[in-house]
PDB file of C-alpha atoms in Angstrom:
ATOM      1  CA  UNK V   1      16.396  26.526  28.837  1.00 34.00           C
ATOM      2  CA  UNK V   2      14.429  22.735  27.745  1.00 38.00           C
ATOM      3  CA  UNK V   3      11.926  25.384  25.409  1.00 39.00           C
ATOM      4  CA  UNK V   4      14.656  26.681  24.116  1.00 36.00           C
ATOM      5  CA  UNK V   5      16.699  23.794  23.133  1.00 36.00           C
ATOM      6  CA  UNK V   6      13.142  22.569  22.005  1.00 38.00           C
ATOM      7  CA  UNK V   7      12.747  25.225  19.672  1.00 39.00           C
ATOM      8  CA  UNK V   8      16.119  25.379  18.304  1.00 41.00           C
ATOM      9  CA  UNK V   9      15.641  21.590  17.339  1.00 51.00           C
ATOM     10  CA  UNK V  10      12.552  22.445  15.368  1.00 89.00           C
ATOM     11  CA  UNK V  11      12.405  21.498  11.961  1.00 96.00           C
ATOM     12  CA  UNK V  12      11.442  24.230   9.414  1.00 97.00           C
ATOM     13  CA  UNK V  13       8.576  23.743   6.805  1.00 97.00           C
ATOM     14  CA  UNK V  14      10.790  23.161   4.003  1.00 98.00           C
ATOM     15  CA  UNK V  15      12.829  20.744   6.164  1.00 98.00           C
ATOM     16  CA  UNK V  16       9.559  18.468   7.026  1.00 98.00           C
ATOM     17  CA  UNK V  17       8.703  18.649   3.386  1.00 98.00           C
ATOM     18  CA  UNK V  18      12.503  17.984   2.397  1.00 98.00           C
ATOM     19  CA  UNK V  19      12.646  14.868   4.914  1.00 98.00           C
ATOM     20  CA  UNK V  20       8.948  13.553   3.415  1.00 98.00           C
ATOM     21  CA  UNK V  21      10.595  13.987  -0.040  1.00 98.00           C
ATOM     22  CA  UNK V  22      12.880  12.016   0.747  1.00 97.00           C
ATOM     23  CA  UNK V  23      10.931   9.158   0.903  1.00 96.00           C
ATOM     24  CA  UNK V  24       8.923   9.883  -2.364  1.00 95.00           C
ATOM     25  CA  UNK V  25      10.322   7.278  -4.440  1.00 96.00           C
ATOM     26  CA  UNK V  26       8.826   4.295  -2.204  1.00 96.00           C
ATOM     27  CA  UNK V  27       5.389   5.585  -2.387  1.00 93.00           C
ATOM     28  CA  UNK V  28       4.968   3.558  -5.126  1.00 92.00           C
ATOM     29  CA  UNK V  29       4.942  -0.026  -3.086  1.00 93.00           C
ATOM     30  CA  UNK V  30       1.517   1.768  -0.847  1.00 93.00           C
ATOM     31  CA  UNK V  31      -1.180  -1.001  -0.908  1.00 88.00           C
ATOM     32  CA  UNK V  32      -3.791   1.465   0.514  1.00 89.00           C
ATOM     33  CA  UNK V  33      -5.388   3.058  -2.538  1.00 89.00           C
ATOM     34  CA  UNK V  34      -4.769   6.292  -0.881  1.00 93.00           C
ATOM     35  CA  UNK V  35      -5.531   9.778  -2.677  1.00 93.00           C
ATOM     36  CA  UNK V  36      -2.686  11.975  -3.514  1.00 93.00           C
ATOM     37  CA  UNK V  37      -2.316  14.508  -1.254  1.00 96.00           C
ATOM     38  CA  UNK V  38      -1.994  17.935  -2.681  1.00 97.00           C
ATOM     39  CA  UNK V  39       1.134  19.793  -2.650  1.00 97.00           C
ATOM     40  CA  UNK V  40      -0.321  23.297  -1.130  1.00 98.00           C
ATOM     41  CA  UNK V  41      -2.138  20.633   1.577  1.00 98.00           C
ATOM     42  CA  UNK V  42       1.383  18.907   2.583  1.00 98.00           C
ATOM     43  CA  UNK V  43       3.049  22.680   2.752  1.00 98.00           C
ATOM     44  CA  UNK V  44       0.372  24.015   5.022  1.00 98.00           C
ATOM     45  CA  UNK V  45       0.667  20.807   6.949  1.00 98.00           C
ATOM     46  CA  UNK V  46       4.641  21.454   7.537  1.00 98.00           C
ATOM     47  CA  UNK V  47       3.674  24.564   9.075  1.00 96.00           C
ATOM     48  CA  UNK V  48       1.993  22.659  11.853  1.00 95.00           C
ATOM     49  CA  UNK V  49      -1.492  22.883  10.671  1.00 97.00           C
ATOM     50  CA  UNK V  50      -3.811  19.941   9.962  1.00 97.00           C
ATOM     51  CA  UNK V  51      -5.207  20.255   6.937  1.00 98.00           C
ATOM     52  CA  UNK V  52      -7.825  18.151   5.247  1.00 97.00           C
ATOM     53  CA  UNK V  53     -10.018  17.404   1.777  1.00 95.00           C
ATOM     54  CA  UNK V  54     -12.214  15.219  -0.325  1.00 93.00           C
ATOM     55  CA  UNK V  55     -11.456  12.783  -3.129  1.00 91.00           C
ATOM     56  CA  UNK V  56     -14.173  12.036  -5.430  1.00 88.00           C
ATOM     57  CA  UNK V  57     -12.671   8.964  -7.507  1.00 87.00           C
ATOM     58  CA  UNK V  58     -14.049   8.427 -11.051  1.00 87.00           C
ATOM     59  CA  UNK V  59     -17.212   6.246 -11.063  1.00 85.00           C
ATOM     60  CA  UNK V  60     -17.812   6.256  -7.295  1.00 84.00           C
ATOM     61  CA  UNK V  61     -20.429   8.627  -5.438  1.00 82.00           C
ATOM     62  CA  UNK V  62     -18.755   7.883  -2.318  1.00 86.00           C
ATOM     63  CA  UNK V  63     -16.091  10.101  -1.627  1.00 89.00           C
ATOM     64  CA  UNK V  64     -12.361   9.683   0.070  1.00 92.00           C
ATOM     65  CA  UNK V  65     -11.981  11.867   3.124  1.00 94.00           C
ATOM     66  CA  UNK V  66      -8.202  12.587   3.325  1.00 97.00           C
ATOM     67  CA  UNK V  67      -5.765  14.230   5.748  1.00 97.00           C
ATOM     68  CA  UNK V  68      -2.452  15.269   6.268  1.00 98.00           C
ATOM     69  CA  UNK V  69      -0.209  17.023   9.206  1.00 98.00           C
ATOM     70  CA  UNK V  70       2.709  16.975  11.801  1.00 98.00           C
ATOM     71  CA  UNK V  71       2.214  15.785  15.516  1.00 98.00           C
ATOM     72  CA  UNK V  72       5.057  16.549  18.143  1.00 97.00           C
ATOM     73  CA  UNK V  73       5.022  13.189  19.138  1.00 97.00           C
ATOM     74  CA  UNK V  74       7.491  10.178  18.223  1.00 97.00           C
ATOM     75  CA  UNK V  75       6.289   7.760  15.872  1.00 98.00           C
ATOM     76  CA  UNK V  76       6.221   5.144  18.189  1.00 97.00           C
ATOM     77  CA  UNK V  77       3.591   6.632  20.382  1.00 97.00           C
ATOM     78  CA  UNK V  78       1.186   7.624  17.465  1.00 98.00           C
ATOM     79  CA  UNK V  79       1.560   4.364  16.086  1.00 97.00           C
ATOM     80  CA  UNK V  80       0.132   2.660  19.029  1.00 96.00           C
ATOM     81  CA  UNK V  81      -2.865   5.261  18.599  1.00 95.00           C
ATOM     82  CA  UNK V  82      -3.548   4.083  15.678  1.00 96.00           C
ATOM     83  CA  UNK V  83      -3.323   0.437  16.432  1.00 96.00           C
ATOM     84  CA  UNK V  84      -5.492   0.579  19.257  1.00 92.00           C
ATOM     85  CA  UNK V  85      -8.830  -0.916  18.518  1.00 88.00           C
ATOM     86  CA  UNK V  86      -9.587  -2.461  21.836  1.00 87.00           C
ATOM     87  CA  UNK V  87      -9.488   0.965  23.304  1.00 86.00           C
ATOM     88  CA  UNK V  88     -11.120   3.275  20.428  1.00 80.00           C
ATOM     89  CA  UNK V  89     -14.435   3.897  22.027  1.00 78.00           C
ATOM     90  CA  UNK V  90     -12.414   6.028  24.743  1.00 82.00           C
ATOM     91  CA  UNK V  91     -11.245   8.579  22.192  1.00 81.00           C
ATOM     92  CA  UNK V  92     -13.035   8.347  19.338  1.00 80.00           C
ATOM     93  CA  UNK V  93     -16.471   7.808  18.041  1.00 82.00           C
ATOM     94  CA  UNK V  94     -17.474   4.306  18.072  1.00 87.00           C
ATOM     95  CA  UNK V  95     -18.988   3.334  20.786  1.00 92.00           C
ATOM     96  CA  UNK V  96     -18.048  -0.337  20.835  1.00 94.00           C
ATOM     97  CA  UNK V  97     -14.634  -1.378  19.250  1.00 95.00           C
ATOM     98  CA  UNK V  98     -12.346  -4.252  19.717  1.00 95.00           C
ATOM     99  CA  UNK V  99     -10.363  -7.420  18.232  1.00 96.00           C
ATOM    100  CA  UNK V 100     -12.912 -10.386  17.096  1.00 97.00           C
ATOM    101  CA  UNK V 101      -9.896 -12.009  14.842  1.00 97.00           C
ATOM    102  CA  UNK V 102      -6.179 -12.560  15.031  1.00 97.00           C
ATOM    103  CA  UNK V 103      -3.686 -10.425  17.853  1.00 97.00           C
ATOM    104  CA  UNK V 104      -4.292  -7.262  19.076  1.00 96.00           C
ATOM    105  CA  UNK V 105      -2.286  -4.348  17.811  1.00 96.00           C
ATOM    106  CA  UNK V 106      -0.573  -6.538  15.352  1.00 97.00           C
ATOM    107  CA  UNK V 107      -1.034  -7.466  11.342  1.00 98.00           C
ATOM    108  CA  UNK V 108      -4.006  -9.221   9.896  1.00 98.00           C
ATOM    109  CA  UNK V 109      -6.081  -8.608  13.074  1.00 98.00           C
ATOM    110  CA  UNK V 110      -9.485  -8.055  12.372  1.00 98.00           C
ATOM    111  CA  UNK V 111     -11.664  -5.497  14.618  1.00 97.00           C
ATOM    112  CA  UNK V 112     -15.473  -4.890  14.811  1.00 97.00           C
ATOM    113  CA  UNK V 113     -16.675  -1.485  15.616  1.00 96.00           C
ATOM    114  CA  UNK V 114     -20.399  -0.075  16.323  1.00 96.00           C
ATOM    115  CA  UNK V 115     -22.275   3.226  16.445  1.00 93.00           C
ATOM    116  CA  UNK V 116     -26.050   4.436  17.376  1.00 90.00           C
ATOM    117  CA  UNK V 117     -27.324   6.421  15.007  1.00 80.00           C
ATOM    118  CA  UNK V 118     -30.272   8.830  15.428  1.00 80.00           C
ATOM    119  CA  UNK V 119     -32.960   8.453  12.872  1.00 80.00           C
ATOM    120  CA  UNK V 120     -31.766   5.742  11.053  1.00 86.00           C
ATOM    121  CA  UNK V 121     -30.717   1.918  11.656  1.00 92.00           C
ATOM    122  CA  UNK V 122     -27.624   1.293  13.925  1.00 93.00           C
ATOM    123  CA  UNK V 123     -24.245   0.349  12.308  1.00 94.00           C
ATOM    124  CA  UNK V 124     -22.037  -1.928  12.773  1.00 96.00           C
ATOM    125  CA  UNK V 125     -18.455  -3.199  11.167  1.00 96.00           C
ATOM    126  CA  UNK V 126     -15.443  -5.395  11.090  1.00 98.00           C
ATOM    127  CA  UNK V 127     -12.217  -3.945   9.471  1.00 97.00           C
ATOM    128  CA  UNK V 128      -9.314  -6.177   8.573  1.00 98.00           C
ATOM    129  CA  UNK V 129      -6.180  -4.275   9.135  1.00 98.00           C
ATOM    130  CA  UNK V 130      -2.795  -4.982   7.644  1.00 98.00           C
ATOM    131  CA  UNK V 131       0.727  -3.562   8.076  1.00 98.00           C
ATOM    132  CA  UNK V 132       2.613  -2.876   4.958  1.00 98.00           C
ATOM    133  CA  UNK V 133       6.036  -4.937   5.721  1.00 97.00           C
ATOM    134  CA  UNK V 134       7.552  -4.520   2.554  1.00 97.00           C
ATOM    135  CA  UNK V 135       7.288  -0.740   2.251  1.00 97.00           C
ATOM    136  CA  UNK V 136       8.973  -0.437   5.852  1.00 98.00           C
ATOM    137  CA  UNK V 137      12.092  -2.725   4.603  1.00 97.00           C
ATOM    138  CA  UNK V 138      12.293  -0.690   1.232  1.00 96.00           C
ATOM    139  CA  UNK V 139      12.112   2.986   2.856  1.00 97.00           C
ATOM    140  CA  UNK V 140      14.776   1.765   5.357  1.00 97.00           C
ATOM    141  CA  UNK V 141      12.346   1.770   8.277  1.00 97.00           C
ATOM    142  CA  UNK V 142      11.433   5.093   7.427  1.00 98.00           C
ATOM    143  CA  UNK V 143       7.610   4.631   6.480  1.00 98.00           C
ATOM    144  CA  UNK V 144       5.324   3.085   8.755  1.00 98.00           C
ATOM    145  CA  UNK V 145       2.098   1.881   6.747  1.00 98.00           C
ATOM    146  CA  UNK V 146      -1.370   0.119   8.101  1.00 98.00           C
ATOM    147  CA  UNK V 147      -3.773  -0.180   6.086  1.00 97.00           C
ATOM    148  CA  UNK V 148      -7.588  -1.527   6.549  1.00 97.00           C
ATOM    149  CA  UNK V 149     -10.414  -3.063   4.279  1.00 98.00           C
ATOM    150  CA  UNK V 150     -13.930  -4.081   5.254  1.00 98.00           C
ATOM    151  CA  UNK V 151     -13.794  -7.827   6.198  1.00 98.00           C
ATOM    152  CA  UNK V 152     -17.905  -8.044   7.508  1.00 97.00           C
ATOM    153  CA  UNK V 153     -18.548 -11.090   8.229  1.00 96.00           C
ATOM    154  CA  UNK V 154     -20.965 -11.429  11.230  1.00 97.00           C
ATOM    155  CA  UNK V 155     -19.399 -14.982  12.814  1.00 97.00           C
ATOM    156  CA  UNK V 156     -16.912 -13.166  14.182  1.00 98.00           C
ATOM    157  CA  UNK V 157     -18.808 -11.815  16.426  1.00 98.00           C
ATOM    158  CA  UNK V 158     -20.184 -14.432  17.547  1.00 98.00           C
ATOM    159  CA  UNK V 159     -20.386 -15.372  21.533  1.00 97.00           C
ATOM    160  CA  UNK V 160     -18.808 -12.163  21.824  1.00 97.00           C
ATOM    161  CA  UNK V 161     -20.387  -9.163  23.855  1.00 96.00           C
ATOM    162  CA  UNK V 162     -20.710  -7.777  20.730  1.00 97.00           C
ATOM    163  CA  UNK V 163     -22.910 -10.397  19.231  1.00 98.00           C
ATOM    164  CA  UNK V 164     -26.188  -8.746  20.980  1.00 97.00           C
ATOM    165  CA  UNK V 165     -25.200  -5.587  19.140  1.00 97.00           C
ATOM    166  CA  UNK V 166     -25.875  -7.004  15.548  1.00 97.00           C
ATOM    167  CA  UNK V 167     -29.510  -7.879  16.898  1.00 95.00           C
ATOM    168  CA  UNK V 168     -31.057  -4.231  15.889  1.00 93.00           C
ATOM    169  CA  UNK V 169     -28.533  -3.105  13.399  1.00 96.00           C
ATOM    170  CA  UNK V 170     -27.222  -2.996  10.100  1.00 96.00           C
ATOM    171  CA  UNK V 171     -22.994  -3.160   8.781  1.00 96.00           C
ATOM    172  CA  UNK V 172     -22.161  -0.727   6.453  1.00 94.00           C
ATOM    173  CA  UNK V 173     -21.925  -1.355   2.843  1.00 94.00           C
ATOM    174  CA  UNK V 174     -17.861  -1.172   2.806  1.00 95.00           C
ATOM    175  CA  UNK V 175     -15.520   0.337   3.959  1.00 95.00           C
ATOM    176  CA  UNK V 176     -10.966   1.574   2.888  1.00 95.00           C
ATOM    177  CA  UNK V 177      -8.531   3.847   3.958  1.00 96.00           C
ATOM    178  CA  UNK V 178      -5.179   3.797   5.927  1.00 97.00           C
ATOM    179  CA  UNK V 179      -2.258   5.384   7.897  1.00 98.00           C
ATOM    180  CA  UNK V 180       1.176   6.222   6.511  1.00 98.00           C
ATOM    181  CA  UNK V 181       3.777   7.732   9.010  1.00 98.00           C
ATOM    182  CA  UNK V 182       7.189   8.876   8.682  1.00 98.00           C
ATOM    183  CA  UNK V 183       9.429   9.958  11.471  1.00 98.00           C
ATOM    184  CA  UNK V 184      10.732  13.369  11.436  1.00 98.00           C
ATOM    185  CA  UNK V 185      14.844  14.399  12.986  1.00 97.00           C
ATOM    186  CA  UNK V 186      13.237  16.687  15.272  1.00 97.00           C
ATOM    187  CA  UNK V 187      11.243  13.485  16.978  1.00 97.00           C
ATOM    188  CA  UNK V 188       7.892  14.463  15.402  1.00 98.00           C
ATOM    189  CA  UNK V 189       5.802  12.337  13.065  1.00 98.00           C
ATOM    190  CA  UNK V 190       4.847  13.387   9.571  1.00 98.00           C
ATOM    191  CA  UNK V 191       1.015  11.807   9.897  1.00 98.00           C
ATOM    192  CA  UNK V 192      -1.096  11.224   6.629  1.00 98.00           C
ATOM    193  CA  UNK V 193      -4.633   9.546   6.572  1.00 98.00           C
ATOM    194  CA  UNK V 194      -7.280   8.381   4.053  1.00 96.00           C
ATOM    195  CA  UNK V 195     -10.806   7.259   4.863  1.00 94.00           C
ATOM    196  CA  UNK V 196     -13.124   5.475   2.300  1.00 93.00           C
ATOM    197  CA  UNK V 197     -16.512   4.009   3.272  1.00 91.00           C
ATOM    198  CA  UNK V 198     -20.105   3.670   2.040  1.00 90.00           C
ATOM    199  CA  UNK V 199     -22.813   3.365   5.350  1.00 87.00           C
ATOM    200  CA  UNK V 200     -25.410   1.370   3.105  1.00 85.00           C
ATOM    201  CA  UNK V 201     -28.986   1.621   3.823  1.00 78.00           C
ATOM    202  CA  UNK V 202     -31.208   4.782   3.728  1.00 68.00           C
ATOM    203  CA  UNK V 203     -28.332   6.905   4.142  1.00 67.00           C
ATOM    204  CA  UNK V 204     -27.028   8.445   0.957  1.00 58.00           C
ATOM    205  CA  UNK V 205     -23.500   7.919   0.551  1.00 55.00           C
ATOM    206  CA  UNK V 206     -23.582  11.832  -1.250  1.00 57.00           C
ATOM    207  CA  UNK V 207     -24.440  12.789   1.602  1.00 52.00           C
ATOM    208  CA  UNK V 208     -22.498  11.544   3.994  1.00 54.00           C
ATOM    209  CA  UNK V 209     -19.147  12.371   1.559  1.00 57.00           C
ATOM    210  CA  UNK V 210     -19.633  15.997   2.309  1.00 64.00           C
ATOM    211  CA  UNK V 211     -18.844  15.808   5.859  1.00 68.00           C
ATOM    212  CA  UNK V 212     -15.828  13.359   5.152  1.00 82.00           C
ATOM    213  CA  UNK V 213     -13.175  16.246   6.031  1.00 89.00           C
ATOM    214  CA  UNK V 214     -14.762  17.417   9.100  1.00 90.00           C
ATOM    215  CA  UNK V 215     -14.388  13.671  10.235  1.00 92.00           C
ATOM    216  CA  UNK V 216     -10.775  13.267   9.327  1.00 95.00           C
ATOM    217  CA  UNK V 217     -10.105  16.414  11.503  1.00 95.00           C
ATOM    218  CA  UNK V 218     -11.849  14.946  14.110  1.00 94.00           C
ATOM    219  CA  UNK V 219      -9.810  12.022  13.987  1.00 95.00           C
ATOM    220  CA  UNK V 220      -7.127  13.268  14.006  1.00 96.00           C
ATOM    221  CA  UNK V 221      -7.774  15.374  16.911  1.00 95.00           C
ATOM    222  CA  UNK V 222      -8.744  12.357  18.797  1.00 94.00           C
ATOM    223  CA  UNK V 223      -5.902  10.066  17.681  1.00 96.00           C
ATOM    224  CA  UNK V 224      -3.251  13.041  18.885  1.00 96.00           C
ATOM    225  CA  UNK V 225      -4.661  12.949  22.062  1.00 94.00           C
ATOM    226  CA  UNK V 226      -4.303   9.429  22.117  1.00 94.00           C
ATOM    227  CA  UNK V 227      -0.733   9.407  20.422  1.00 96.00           C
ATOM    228  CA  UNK V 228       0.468  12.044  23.364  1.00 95.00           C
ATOM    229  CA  UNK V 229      -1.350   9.269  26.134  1.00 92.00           C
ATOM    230  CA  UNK V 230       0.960   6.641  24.675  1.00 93.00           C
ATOM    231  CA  UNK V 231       4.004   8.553  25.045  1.00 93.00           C
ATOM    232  CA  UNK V 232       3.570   9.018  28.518  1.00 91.00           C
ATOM    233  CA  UNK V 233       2.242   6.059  29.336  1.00 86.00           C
ATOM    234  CA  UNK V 234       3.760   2.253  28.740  1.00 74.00           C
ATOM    235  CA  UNK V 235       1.681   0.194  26.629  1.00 79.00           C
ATOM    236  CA  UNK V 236       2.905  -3.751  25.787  1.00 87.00           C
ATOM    237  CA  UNK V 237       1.272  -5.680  23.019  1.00 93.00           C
ATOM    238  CA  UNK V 238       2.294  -3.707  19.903  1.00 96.00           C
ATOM    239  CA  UNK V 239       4.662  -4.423  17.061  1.00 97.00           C
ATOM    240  CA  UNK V 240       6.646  -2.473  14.318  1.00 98.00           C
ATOM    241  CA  UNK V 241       5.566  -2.984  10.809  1.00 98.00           C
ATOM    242  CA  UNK V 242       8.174  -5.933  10.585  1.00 97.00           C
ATOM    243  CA  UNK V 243       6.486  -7.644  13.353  1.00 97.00           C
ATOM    244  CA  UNK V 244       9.699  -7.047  15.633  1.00 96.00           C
ATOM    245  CA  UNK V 245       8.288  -6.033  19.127  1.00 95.00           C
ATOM    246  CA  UNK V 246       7.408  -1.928  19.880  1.00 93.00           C
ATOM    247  CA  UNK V 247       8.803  -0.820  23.327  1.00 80.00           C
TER     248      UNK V 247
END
């Protein structure tokens, strides 16, 4: 009987993509300089399928790795995943992350992140990460956006357990992207997500563009995972895009 009031609550494709539209006209007031998503890419996503691609902006050789889909999870719970620094390196490929500046889970918090790399030097970097307030008044509380923008300065770190880490490594040149959620009628969460970010060094940022959608996919296969944690599980510490507390 509960999977079959489930599924008759299920929104259709054209009902996620009517419920997005919706919202079109305060896409304008973004701060992330997020690619546009194609419209085949956000139909296939209202199907349920994640669905991913790469943005090569004019003048740039670094290319934006972009995705877009539909998680069956409220958009409370994903947007703790994705506000959850301090607890990255459980789910997703860093292996060090946490807060070095500002509150936890909240606006204008800045968090350093680090991974080994074979072959070449080690990486390291701080990300400052800011909820768009504004565009969550406008929409009506209907679109939940956090952005985040290299911010590498290495004092931060500093008599931190992380500070040892900086020792044999390198940050990366710079880094962009962001997360823009809307919540669906059915209690799922219309999830779209931009990554921008040159590694510096040896490593030629070309390169390393070509395997930008595989790592969005990734992402967001770890970030579900997480999102579906949170739901189960109480977390305190977080706050809306307003700053008003997150049960």
């Amino acid at each position: 009987m509960l999977l079959l009031v489930s599924t008759a609550l299920a929104l259709s494709p054209d009902e996620v993509l009517a419920e997005v539209d919706a919202q079109k006209e305060h896409r304008s007031e973004r701060v992330a300089p997020a690619p546009a998503i194609p419209r085949t890419a956000m139909k296939t996503a209202a199907t349920g399928e994640p669905v991913a691609g790469v943005n090569l902006p004019e003048g740039y050789d670094t290319a934006q790795g972009w995705g877009v889909c539909v998680w069956d999870v409220p958009i409370e719970a994903v947007w703790k995943a994705v506000n959850n620094e301090d607890e990255a390196s459980d789910y997703m490929a860093p292996e060090r992350s946490g807060t070095v500046d500002g509150t936890a889970h909240h606006s204008d918090r800045a968090s350093f992140q680090y991974v080994s790399a074979p072959l070449v030097t080690d990486r390291w970097w701080v990300t400052r990460w800011t909820f768009n307030e504004a565009l969550y008044a406008a929409s009506s509380q209907m679109i939940w956006e956090v952005s985040f923008v290299d911010d590498l300065d290495p004092t931060f770190m500093a008599g931190t357990t992380f500070e040892p880490l900086l020792e044999d490594s390198m940050p990366i040149a710079w880094a962009k992207g962001g997360w823009l959620l809307i919540p669906l009628s059915d209690g799922s969460t219309w999830v779209e997500y931009f990554s921008w970010a040159n590694p510096g060094g040896s490593i030629p940022s070309g390169l390393f563009s070509k395997f930008a959608d595989k790592e969005v996919l990734a992402t967001f296969e770890a970030v579900e995972a997480r999102a579906k944690y949170h739901e189960k599980n109480g977390t305190d510490g977080y706050v809306k895009p307003d700053g008003t507390e997150l049960d």
